[in-house]
Amino acid sequence: MNSSIPSSGGTFQPLKHRSGTLRDRLHGYTKRTLGAGGSVTEAVSLPPGESCAGWVAVHAIDFYNDVSTIWAVMSSDPYLRSFKPGEGFPSGVEYRWSEGSGRDAITVSVSAPMYIEKVLQWIADQINDESKFPDDDNEEEALLVFQSPSFAVLCGQIFRRLFRVYGIIYSSFFGTLEALGMAPHLNTCFKHFMFFCTEFGLLPEREVEPLEVLVKPIRKQYYISKQPSSSK
């Protein structure tokens, strides 16, 4: 991540992959591809011989880092406290937060900034749980976790919630980020995220609809880039 981006008091710190682990090795593919001037299409493609589940797991972490670092730029702005529950979401939708689990779960209405804070904290808690996102030297054991049905469900939830955060940012805070000179970085991160989600079918269409105007041209770029005759 770009270390020059200011932090908002350390609420969301980028999560790292421990050197020498499966996560670190898979993360290295993307880093090398983009660092060598490769295209986003090449960067999201599954490397030959690697696990698709592991690839998705590593990107869940990397995309969390992208979003949390963008949000850290403005998360301490007093303006965010002016939003009331139900305010600040993309037009026509309100993302609610579920507290608790099972029969004790309740759905509560929160403001858009609060929703973002809750999402990023929840994702960090999942990633920091070694039983859910193992980061040790035993690749076989890590893959057993990443390839489990429960992990697929968890990753689906992570990617859907990250997409919602992007939706809120573009709907309510794009002007602020543009004034801070962060719009190009935001757009680059979102394009990378959408290329990856499209490559692996990670977002249900009902989630995409509120941002269809923004998503459609990015998807078009993705499909053009996948054509054999396209220039990469």
GROMACS .gro file of C-alpha atoms in nm:
model
  232
    1MET     CA    1   0.000   0.000   0.000
    2ASN     CA    2   0.101   0.361  -0.043
    3SER     CA    3   0.259   0.459   0.289
    4SER     CA    4   0.223   0.830   0.208
    5ILE     CA    5  -0.154   0.815   0.258
    6PRO     CA    6  -0.231   0.962   0.601
    7SER     CA    7  -0.388   0.750   0.872
    8SER     CA    8  -0.682   0.852   1.087
    9GLY     CA    9  -0.529   0.763   1.420
   10GLY     CA   10  -0.466   0.398   1.340
   11THR     CA   11  -0.829   0.278   1.340
   12PHE     CA   12  -0.774   0.068   1.027
   13GLN     CA   13  -0.419  -0.044   0.966
   14PRO     CA   14  -0.335  -0.245   0.651
   15LEU     CA   15  -0.304  -0.617   0.726
   16LYS     CA   16   0.009  -0.795   0.609
   17HIS     CA   17   0.096  -1.144   0.488
   18ARG     CA   18   0.370  -1.313   0.689
   19SER     CA   19   0.682  -1.375   0.480
   20GLY     CA   20   0.722  -1.727   0.343
   21THR     CA   21   0.356  -1.828   0.372
   22LEU     CA   22   0.099  -1.925   0.108
   23ARG     CA   23  -0.069  -1.589   0.147
   24ASP     CA   24   0.258  -1.404   0.097
   25ARG     CA   25   0.348  -1.611  -0.209
   26LEU     CA   26   0.013  -1.555  -0.379
   27HIS     CA   27   0.017  -1.185  -0.292
   28GLY     CA   28   0.355  -1.166  -0.466
   29TYR     CA   29   0.204  -1.258  -0.804
   30THR     CA   30  -0.016  -0.949  -0.809
   31LYS     CA   31   0.256  -0.725  -0.671
   32ARG     CA   32   0.504  -0.839  -0.937
   33THR     CA   33   0.252  -0.818  -1.222
   34LEU     CA   34   0.140  -0.462  -1.147
   35GLY     CA   35   0.490  -0.356  -1.046
   36ALA     CA   36   0.625  -0.470  -1.383
   37GLY     CA   37   0.365  -0.270  -1.572
   38GLY     CA   38   0.127  -0.559  -1.629
   39SER     CA   39  -0.242  -0.500  -1.691
   40VAL     CA   40  -0.517  -0.532  -1.431
   41THR     CA   41  -0.654  -0.821  -1.637
   42GLU     CA   42  -0.326  -1.008  -1.596
   43ALA     CA   43  -0.308  -0.919  -1.227
   44VAL     CA   44  -0.646  -1.075  -1.144
   45SER     CA   45  -0.596  -1.394  -1.346
   46LEU     CA   46  -0.535  -1.709  -1.143
   47PRO     CA   47  -0.167  -1.806  -1.172
   48PRO     CA   48  -0.112  -2.150  -1.330
   49GLY     CA   49  -0.118  -2.433  -1.079
   50GLU     CA   50  -0.246  -2.223  -0.790
   51SER     CA   51  -0.560  -2.270  -0.581
   52CYS     CA   52  -0.855  -2.051  -0.680
   53ALA     CA   53  -0.976  -2.049  -0.319
   54GLY     CA   54  -0.637  -1.934  -0.193
   55TRP     CA   55  -0.622  -1.667  -0.464
   56VAL     CA   56  -0.961  -1.530  -0.356
   57ALA     CA   57  -0.859  -1.541   0.011
   58VAL     CA   58  -0.547  -1.333  -0.047
   59HIS     CA   59  -0.737  -1.078  -0.251
   60ALA     CA   60  -1.002  -1.045   0.018
   61ILE     CA   61  -0.722  -0.919   0.243
   62ASP     CA   62  -0.560  -0.699  -0.021
   63PHE     CA   63  -0.891  -0.536  -0.117
   64TYR     CA   64  -0.969  -0.480   0.250
   65ASN     CA   65  -0.638  -0.296   0.274
   66ASP     CA   66  -0.726  -0.081  -0.027
   67VAL     CA   67  -1.063   0.023   0.112
   68SER     CA   68  -0.951   0.074   0.471
   69THR     CA   69  -0.661   0.292   0.361
   70ILE     CA   70  -0.891   0.509   0.147
   71TRP     CA   71  -1.140   0.542   0.432
   72ALA     CA   72  -0.863   0.630   0.678
   73VAL     CA   73  -0.803   0.951   0.487
   74MET     CA   74  -1.138   1.092   0.590
   75SER     CA   75  -1.275   0.876   0.873
   76SER     CA   76  -1.185   1.134   1.140
   77ASP     CA   77  -1.367   1.418   0.960
   78PRO     CA   78  -1.633   1.566   1.197
   79TYR     CA   79  -1.865   1.591   0.893
   80LEU     CA   80  -1.923   1.216   0.914
   81ARG     CA   81  -2.101   1.255   1.247
   82SER     CA   82  -2.372   1.464   1.080
   83PHE     CA   83  -2.523   1.158   0.912
   84LYS     CA   84  -2.830   1.009   1.077
   85PRO     CA   85  -2.928   0.639   1.066
   86GLY     CA   86  -3.032   0.547   0.714
   87GLU     CA   87  -2.848   0.841   0.554
   88GLY     CA   88  -2.552   0.844   0.314
   89PHE     CA   89  -2.627   0.529   0.115
   90PRO     CA   90  -2.656   0.492  -0.264
   91SER     CA   91  -2.989   0.611  -0.403
   92GLY     CA   92  -3.271   0.368  -0.341
   93VAL     CA   93  -3.095   0.143  -0.089
   94GLU     CA   94  -3.013   0.130   0.279
   95TYR     CA   95  -2.757  -0.117   0.406
   96ARG     CA   96  -2.845  -0.232   0.757
   97TRP     CA   97  -2.615  -0.397   1.006
   98SER     CA   98  -2.682  -0.729   1.179
   99GLU     CA   99  -2.587  -0.748   1.546
  100GLY     CA  100  -2.542  -1.087   1.711
  101SER     CA  101  -2.585  -1.426   1.545
  102GLY     CA  102  -2.840  -1.700   1.499
  103ARG     CA  103  -3.175  -1.649   1.669
  104ASP     CA  104  -3.033  -1.360   1.870
  105ALA     CA  105  -2.939  -1.159   1.560
  106ILE     CA  106  -3.107  -0.822   1.516
  107THR     CA  107  -3.088  -0.585   1.220
  108VAL     CA  108  -3.026  -0.220   1.303
  109SER     CA  109  -3.038   0.099   1.099
  110VAL     CA  110  -2.708   0.291   1.103
  111SER     CA  111  -2.560   0.583   0.914
  112ALA     CA  112  -2.344   0.516   0.608
  113PRO     CA  113  -2.019   0.616   0.785
  114MET     CA  114  -2.106   0.389   1.077
  115TYR     CA  115  -2.182   0.106   0.836
  116ILE     CA  116  -1.837   0.144   0.681
  117GLU     CA  117  -1.670   0.142   1.022
  118LYS     CA  118  -1.859  -0.172   1.124
  119VAL     CA  119  -1.781  -0.350   0.796
  120LEU     CA  120  -1.410  -0.277   0.812
  121GLN     CA  121  -1.385  -0.379   1.176
  122TRP     CA  122  -1.578  -0.700   1.108
  123ILE     CA  123  -1.354  -0.790   0.813
  124ALA     CA  124  -1.041  -0.719   1.019
  125ASP     CA  125  -1.173  -0.950   1.292
  126GLN     CA  126  -1.226  -1.230   1.039
  127ILE     CA  127  -0.882  -1.188   0.883
  128ASN     CA  128  -0.709  -1.174   1.220
  129ASP     CA  129  -0.873  -1.503   1.321
  130GLU     CA  130  -0.612  -1.768   1.233
  131SER     CA  131  -0.880  -2.037   1.219
  132LYS     CA  132  -1.048  -1.849   0.932
  133PHE     CA  133  -0.748  -1.691   0.753
  134PRO     CA  134  -0.447  -1.910   0.837
  135ASP     CA  135  -0.109  -1.750   0.772
  136ASP     CA  136   0.136  -2.020   0.878
  137ASP     CA  137   0.402  -2.221   0.696
  138ASN     CA  138   0.183  -2.526   0.629
  139GLU     CA  139   0.028  -2.458   0.288
  140GLU     CA  140  -0.173  -2.782   0.287
  141GLU     CA  141  -0.350  -2.695   0.611
  142ALA     CA  142  -0.414  -2.339   0.493
  143LEU     CA  143  -0.567  -2.469   0.170
  144LEU     CA  144  -0.796  -2.704   0.364
  145VAL     CA  145  -0.943  -2.397   0.531
  146PHE     CA  146  -0.957  -2.185   0.215
  147GLN     CA  147  -1.126  -2.462   0.017
  148SER     CA  148  -1.397  -2.531   0.276
  149PRO     CA  149  -1.763  -2.443   0.207
  150SER     CA  150  -1.777  -2.221   0.516
  151PHE     CA  151  -1.483  -2.016   0.389
  152ALA     CA  152  -1.653  -1.969   0.051
  153VAL     CA  153  -1.958  -1.828   0.232
  154LEU     CA  154  -1.738  -1.599   0.443
  155CYS     CA  155  -1.548  -1.466   0.141
  156GLY     CA  156  -1.871  -1.403  -0.044
  157GLN     CA  157  -1.990  -1.192   0.247
  158ILE     CA  158  -1.660  -1.002   0.262
  159PHE     CA  159  -1.666  -0.914  -0.108
  160ARG     CA  160  -2.032  -0.807  -0.097
  161ARG     CA  161  -1.969  -0.581   0.199
  162LEU     CA  162  -1.658  -0.429   0.042
  163PHE     CA  163  -1.862  -0.352  -0.268
  164ARG     CA  164  -2.120  -0.178  -0.050
  165VAL     CA  165  -1.847   0.033   0.107
  166TYR     CA  166  -1.733   0.141  -0.239
  167GLY     CA  167  -2.096   0.223  -0.320
  168ILE     CA  168  -2.123   0.449  -0.016
  169ILE     CA  169  -1.791   0.619  -0.087
  170TYR     CA  170  -1.883   0.695  -0.449
  171SER     CA  171  -2.234   0.807  -0.357
  172SER     CA  172  -2.157   1.032  -0.061
  173PHE     CA  173  -1.785   1.102  -0.036
  174PHE     CA  174  -1.639   1.108  -0.385
  175GLY     CA  175  -1.631   1.488  -0.388
  176THR     CA  176  -1.435   1.494  -0.064
  177LEU     CA  177  -1.180   1.243  -0.191
  178GLU     CA  178  -1.155   1.429  -0.522
  179ALA     CA  179  -1.074   1.749  -0.333
  180LEU     CA  180  -0.801   1.560  -0.147
  181GLY     CA  181  -0.651   1.437  -0.474
  182MET     CA  182  -0.755   1.078  -0.395
  183ALA     CA  183  -1.001   1.021  -0.682
  184PRO     CA  184  -0.746   0.854  -0.917
  185HIS     CA  185  -0.638   0.617  -0.639
  186LEU     CA  186  -1.000   0.536  -0.555
  187ASN     CA  187  -1.085   0.470  -0.920
  188THR     CA  188  -0.780   0.246  -0.966
  189CYS     CA  189  -0.863   0.042  -0.657
  190PHE     CA  190  -1.227   0.004  -0.757
  191LYS     CA  191  -1.136  -0.103  -1.110
  192HIS     CA  192  -0.900  -0.369  -0.972
  193PHE     CA  193  -1.171  -0.486  -0.732
  194MET     CA  194  -1.438  -0.504  -1.003
  195PHE     CA  195  -1.211  -0.683  -1.250
  196PHE     CA  196  -1.140  -0.946  -0.985
  197CYS     CA  197  -1.505  -0.984  -0.883
  198THR     CA  198  -1.607  -1.017  -1.248
  199GLU     CA  199  -1.331  -1.270  -1.319
  200PHE     CA  200  -1.454  -1.499  -1.040
  201GLY     CA  201  -1.827  -1.415  -1.027
  202LEU     CA  202  -1.818  -1.290  -0.669
  203LEU     CA  203  -2.101  -1.034  -0.674
  204PRO     CA  204  -2.472  -1.113  -0.715
  205GLU     CA  205  -2.640  -0.885  -0.967
  206ARG     CA  206  -2.875  -0.749  -0.699
  207GLU     CA  207  -2.572  -0.605  -0.520
  208VAL     CA  208  -2.442  -0.439  -0.836
  209GLU     CA  209  -2.765  -0.264  -0.935
  210PRO     CA  210  -2.726   0.049  -0.711
  211LEU     CA  211  -2.390   0.121  -0.880
  212GLU     CA  212  -2.480  -0.003  -1.229
  213VAL     CA  213  -2.390   0.330  -1.391
  214LEU     CA  214  -2.039   0.309  -1.244
  215VAL     CA  215  -1.994  -0.066  -1.283
  216LYS     CA  216  -2.113  -0.106  -1.643
  217PRO     CA  217  -1.820   0.075  -1.813
  218ILE     CA  218  -1.568  -0.109  -1.593
  219ARG     CA  219  -1.719  -0.443  -1.683
  220LYS     CA  220  -1.709  -0.342  -2.048
  221GLN     CA  221  -1.336  -0.270  -2.012
  222TYR     CA  222  -1.292  -0.610  -1.848
  223TYR     CA  223  -1.472  -0.803  -2.125
  224ILE     CA  224  -1.284  -0.614  -2.398
  225SER     CA  225  -0.955  -0.691  -2.225
  226LYS     CA  226  -1.040  -1.064  -2.224
  227GLN     CA  227  -1.081  -1.076  -2.602
  228PRO     CA  228  -0.784  -1.248  -2.772
  229SER     CA  229  -0.723  -0.957  -3.008
  230SER     CA  230  -0.729  -0.691  -2.734
  231SER     CA  231  -0.410  -0.511  -2.645
  232LYS     CA  232  -0.290  -0.577  -2.291
   0.00000   0.00000   0.00000
